[in-house]
Structure formats: structure tokens, C-alpha cells
CSV table of C-alpha atoms in Angstrom, one decimal:
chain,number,residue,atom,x,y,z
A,1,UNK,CA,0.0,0.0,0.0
A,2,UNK,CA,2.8,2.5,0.9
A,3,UNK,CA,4.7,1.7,-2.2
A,4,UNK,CA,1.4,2.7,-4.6
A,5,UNK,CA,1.0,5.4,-2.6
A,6,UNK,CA,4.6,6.3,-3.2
A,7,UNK,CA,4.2,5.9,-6.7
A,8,UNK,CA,0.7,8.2,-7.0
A,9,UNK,CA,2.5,10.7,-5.5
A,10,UNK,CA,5.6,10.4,-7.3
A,11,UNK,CA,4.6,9.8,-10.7
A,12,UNK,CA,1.5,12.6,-11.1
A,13,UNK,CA,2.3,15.5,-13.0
A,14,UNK,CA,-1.0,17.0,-13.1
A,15,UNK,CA,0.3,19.7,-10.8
A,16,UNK,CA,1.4,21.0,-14.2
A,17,UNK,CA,0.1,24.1,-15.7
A,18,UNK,CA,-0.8,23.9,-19.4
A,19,UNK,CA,1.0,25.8,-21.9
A,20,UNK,CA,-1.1,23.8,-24.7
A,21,UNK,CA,-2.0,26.5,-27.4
A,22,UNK,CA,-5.3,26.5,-26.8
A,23,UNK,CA,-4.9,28.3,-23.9
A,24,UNK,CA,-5.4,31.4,-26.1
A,25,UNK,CA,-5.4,35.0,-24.9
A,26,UNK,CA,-6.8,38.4,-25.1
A,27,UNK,CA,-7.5,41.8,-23.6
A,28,UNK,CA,-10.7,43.2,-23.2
A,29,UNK,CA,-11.2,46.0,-25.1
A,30,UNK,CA,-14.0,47.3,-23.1
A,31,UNK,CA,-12.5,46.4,-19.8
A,32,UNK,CA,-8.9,47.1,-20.7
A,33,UNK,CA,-6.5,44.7,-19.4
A,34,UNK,CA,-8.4,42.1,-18.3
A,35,UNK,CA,-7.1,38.1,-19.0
A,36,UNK,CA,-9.4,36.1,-20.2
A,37,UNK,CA,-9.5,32.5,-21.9
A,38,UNK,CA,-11.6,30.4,-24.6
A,39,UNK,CA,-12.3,26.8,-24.3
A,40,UNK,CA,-14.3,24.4,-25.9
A,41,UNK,CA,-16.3,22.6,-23.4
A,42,UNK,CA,-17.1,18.4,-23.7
A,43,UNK,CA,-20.3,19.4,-25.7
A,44,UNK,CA,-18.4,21.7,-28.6
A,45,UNK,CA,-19.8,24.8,-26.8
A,46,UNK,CA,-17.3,28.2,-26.8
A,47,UNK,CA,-17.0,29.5,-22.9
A,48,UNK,CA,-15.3,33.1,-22.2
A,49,UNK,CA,-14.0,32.8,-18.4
A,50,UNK,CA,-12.5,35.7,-17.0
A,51,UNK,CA,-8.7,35.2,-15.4
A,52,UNK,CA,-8.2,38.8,-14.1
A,53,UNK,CA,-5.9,37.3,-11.6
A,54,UNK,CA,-4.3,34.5,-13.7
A,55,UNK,CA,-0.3,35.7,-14.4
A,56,UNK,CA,2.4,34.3,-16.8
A,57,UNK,CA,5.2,33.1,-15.5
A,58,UNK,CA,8.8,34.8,-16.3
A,59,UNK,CA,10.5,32.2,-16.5
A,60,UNK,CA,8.6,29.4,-18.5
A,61,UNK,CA,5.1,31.8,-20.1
A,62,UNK,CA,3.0,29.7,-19.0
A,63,UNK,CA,-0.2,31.0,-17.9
A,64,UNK,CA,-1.4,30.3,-14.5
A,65,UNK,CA,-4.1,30.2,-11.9
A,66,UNK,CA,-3.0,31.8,-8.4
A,67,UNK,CA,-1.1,30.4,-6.0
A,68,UNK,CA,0.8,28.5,-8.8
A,69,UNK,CA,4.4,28.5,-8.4
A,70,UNK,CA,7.7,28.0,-10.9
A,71,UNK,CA,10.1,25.3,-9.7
A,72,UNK,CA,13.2,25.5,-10.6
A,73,UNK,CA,13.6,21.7,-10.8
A,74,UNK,CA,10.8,20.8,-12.8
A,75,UNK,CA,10.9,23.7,-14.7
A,76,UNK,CA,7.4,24.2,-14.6
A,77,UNK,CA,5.1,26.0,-12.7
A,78,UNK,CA,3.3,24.2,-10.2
A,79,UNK,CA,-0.3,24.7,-9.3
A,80,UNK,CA,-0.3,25.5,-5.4
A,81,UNK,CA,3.2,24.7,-4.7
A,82,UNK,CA,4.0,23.4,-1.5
A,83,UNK,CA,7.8,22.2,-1.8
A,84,UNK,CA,9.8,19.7,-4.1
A,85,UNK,CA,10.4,16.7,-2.4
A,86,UNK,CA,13.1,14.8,-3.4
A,87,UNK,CA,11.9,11.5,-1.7
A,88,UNK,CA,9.2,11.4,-4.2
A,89,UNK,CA,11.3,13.4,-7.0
A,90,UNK,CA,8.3,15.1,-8.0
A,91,UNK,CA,6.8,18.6,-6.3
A,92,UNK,CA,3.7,18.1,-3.9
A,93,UNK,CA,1.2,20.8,-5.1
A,94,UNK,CA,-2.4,20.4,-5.7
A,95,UNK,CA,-3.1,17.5,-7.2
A,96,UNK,CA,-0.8,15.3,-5.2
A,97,UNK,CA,-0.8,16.8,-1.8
A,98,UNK,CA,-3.3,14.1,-0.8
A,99,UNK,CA,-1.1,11.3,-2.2
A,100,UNK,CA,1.7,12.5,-0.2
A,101,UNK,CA,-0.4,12.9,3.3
A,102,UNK,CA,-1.2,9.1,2.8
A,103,UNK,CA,2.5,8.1,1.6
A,104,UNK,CA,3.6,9.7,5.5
A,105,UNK,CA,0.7,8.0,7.3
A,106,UNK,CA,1.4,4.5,5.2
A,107,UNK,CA,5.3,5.1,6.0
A,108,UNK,CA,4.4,6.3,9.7
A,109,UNK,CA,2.2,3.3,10.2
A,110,UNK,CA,5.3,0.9,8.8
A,111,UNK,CA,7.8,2.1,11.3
A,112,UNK,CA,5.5,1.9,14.3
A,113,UNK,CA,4.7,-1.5,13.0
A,114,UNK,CA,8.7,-2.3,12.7
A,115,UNK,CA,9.2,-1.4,16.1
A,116,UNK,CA,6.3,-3.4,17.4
A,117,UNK,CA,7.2,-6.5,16.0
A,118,UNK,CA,11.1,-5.8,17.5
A,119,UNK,CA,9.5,-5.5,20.7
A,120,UNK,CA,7.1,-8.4,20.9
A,121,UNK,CA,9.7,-10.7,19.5
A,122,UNK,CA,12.1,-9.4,22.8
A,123,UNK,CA,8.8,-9.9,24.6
A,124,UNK,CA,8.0,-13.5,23.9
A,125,UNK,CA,10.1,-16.3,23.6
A,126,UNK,CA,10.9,-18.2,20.5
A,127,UNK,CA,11.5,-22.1,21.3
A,128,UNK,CA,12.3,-22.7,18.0
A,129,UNK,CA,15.3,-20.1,18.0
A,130,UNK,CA,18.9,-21.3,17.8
A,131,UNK,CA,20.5,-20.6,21.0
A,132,UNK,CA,24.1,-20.4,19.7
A,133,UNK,CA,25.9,-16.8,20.9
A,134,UNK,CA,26.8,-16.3,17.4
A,135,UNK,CA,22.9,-16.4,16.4
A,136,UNK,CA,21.6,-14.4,19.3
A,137,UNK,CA,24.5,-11.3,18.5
A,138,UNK,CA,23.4,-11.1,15.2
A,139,UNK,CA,19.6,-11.2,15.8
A,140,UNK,CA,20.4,-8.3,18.5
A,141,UNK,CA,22.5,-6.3,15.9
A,142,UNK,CA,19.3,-6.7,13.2
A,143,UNK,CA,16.9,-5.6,16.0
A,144,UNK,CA,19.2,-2.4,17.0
A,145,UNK,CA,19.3,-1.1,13.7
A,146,UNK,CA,15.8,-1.9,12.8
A,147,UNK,CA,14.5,-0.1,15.7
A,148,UNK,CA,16.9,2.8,14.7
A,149,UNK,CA,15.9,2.7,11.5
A,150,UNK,CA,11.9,3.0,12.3
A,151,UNK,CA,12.5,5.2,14.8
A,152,UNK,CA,14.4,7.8,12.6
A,153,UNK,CA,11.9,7.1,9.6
A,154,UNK,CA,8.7,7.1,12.3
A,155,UNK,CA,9.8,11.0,13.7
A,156,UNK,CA,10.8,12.1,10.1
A,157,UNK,CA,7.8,11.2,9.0
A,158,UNK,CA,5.7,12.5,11.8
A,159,UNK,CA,7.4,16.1,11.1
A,160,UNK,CA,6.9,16.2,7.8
A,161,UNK,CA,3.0,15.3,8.4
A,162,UNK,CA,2.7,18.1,11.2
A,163,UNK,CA,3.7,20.6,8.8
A,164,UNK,CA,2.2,19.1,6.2
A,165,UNK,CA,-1.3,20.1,8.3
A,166,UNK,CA,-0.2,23.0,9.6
A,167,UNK,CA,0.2,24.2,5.9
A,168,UNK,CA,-3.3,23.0,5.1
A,169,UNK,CA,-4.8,24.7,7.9
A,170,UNK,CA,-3.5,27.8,7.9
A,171,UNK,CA,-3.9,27.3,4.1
A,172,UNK,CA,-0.3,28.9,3.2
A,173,UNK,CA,2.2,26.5,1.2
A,174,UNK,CA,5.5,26.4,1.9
A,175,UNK,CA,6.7,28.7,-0.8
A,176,UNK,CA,3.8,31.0,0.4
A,177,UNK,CA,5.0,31.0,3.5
A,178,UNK,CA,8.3,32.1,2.3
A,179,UNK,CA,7.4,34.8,-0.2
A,180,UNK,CA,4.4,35.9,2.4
A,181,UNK,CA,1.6,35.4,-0.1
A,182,UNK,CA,-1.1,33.4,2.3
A,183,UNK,CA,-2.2,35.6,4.9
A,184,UNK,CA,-4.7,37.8,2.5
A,185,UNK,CA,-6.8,34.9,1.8
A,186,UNK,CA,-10.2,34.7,3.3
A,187,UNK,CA,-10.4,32.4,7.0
A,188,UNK,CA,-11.8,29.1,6.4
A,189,UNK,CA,-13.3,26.3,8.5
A,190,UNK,CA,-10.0,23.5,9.2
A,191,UNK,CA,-12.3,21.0,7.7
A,192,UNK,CA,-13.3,22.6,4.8
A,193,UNK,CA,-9.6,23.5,4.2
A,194,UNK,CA,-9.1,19.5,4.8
A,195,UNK,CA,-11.7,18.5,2.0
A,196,UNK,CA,-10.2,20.9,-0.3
A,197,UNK,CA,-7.2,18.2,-0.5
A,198,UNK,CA,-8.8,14.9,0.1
A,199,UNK,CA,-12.1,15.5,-1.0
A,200,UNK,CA,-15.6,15.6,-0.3
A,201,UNK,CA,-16.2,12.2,0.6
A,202,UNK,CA,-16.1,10.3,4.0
A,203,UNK,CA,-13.2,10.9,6.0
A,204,UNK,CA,-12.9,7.4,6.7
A,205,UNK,CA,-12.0,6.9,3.0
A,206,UNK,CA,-9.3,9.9,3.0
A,207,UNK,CA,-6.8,7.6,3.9
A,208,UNK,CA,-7.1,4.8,1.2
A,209,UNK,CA,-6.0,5.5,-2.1
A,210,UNK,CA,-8.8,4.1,-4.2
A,211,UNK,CA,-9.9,7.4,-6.2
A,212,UNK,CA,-7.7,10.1,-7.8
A,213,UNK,CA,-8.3,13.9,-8.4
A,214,UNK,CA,-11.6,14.4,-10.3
A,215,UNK,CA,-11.0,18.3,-11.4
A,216,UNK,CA,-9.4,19.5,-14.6
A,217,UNK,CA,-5.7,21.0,-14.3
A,218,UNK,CA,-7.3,23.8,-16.7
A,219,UNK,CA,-9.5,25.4,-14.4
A,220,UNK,CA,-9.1,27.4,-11.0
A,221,UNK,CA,-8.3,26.0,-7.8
A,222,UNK,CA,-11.4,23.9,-6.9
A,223,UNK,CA,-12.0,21.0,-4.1
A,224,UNK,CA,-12.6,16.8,-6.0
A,225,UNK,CA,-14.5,14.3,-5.2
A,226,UNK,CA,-13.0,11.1,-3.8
């Protein structure tokens, strides 16, 4: 389960912003220099949307929806950026921020799990063990460094996933954070904030990932289904 997870979050790149040419746009000439954009919706229909606050990025021109971010990595902009993680090699924005919460939980849950096992296999006895000195040293030595290892994977983890939440909930990415572009945004409810990266379905099924991203990279920042 961890390594799909892993591989969801790694291998989406729907956090991409289009630069397809039909992205096509104008000014206003009644409004002056207003953005907009047409599309052709599923049914052949034309559709005007107004992007007043839609930029283009220096570095790449792509046109983009707020909040979306140029990583110098990638080399694409980002739609609401947190960080590039080089675990995952790919950036956590948008539409794999859920993908990654699950990937921490799923590795969390693994190192706990380690370290249980370590500990109930001190715990009880094992008749069929060998009970040569050269056996029980090197079953202590795999036991040290596999609690070590779960321990420094379990708190990495964990830290990541606090601020992880913390970014959510004070709905400011990292980079946002950095260049101070959050704090103007309009105070939401923690759970509505929540559903606008896992979805709008049960929060039972937040953690299991059995549905992707419904909404289209083309429009404005919008909460999916699960």
C-alpha cells in the first residue's frame, strides 16, 4: 500500500500548468486589461472565463491560476506549490498533496509496525530459535538497527505530516509561507480547508487510495470528489 501510494504521488504531474496553445489569450477591449481565456467545453460549446488574476510566468510563459508556483527543478510551474520533495522526486502541489499525506501515514504506520514487532519478539520467547551466541548477537544487531531505523523514519515522518497540516490549515504552502503570499486569503473552516485536498467524501475513506483527483488542471483551484 505504501509503495502505490509512493508511486501516485511520485509519478502525477498534473500539478502542471498547461501551456497547450489552446490556452489562447486576449485583452478586453472594453475592460482594458483584463485576462481572459476560450475553451471548448465536452459538448463543442465556446466558454469566455475571466482570469483577471491568472499571471504568466517569467520564466517558462505559462499562464497560470494563483497560487501557482515556478520550480526550478521541474521547470514548470506548479499549481499551489508546496515544496519539491526529493523522496518522491516530483513537487507536492495540488493534485498530489493528498497522495503524499497518505504516503507519511502509510510510512508512519510501517515504522511503528517495525518497532512493534522488535518489541514483541524481545517480549516473547521463541523455542524454536537457535540458542548459539553467534545467532543471538546477530539477531540483537538486526533488532538495534531496525528499531533505529523505524524510529528515525517514524519522527521524520511525523514532522513532515505536522507541517504538512499546519500548511493545510493555515492554508499557506510552503513557498507561500516564504514569499508571504497566504495571509490575504479569506479564513476558512479546518475542515473545509481539509476537503479541499482529500475531497468531499467520508473521511474514513481519505486515507485509502482508491480514487484520484476528479477536477481538470485547466480550471481554478477547486476542491474533488473522492
Amino acid at each position: 500500500m505504501a509503495v502505490r501510494i509512493g508511486a501516485l504521488a511520485g509519478w502525477d504531474d498534473d500539478n502542471f500548468c498547461e501551456r497547450s496553445l489552446w490556452h489562447c489569450l486576449y485583452f478586453d477591449d472594453i475592460c482594458g486589461c483584463t485576462l481572459r481565456r476560450l475553451r471548448s467545453n465536452k459538448m463543442g460549446s465556446s466558454e469566455c472565463l475571466q482570469r483577471e488574476d491568472w499571471t504568466v510566468c517569467t520564466r517558462c510563459e505559462t499562464y497560470r491560476p494563483p497560487r501557482a508556483h515556478h520550480c526550478r527543478i521541474c521547470k514548470r510551474c506548479i499549481r499551489r506549490m508546496d515544496h519539491h520533495c526529493p523522496w518522491i522526486n516530483n513537487c507536492v502541489g495540488e493534485q498530489n498533496q493528498k497522495y503524499f499525506i497518505q504516503f507519511l501515514v502509510y510510512v508512519g504506520a510501517l515504522a511503528a509496525y517495525a518497532i512493534i514487532l522488535v518489541v514483541v519478539s524481545w517480549v516473547v520467547e521463541c523455542p524454536e530459535c537457535s540458542s548459539e551466541i553467534s545467532v543471538k548477537q546477530s539477531r540483537i544487531l538486526h533488532c538495534v538497527i531496525l528499531v533505529l531505523e523505524s524510529a528515525l523514519f517514524g519522527m521524520f515522518v511525523s514532522a513532515i505530516l505536522v507541517d504538512q497540516f499546519q500548511a493545510i490549515f493555515s492554508d499557506e504552502t510552503a513557498v507561500e509561507q516564504v514569499q508571504h503570499q497566504g495571509p490575504f486569503r479569506p479564513h476558512k473552516p479546518k475542515l473545509a480547508l481539509l476537503t479541499e485536498v482529500c475531497g468531499r467524501g467520508h473521511p474514513v475513506f481519505w486515507l485509502l487510495p482508491c480514487a484520484g483527483v476528479s477536477h481538470r488542471v485547466d480550471e481554478p483551484l477547486l476542491s474533488h470528489d473522492v
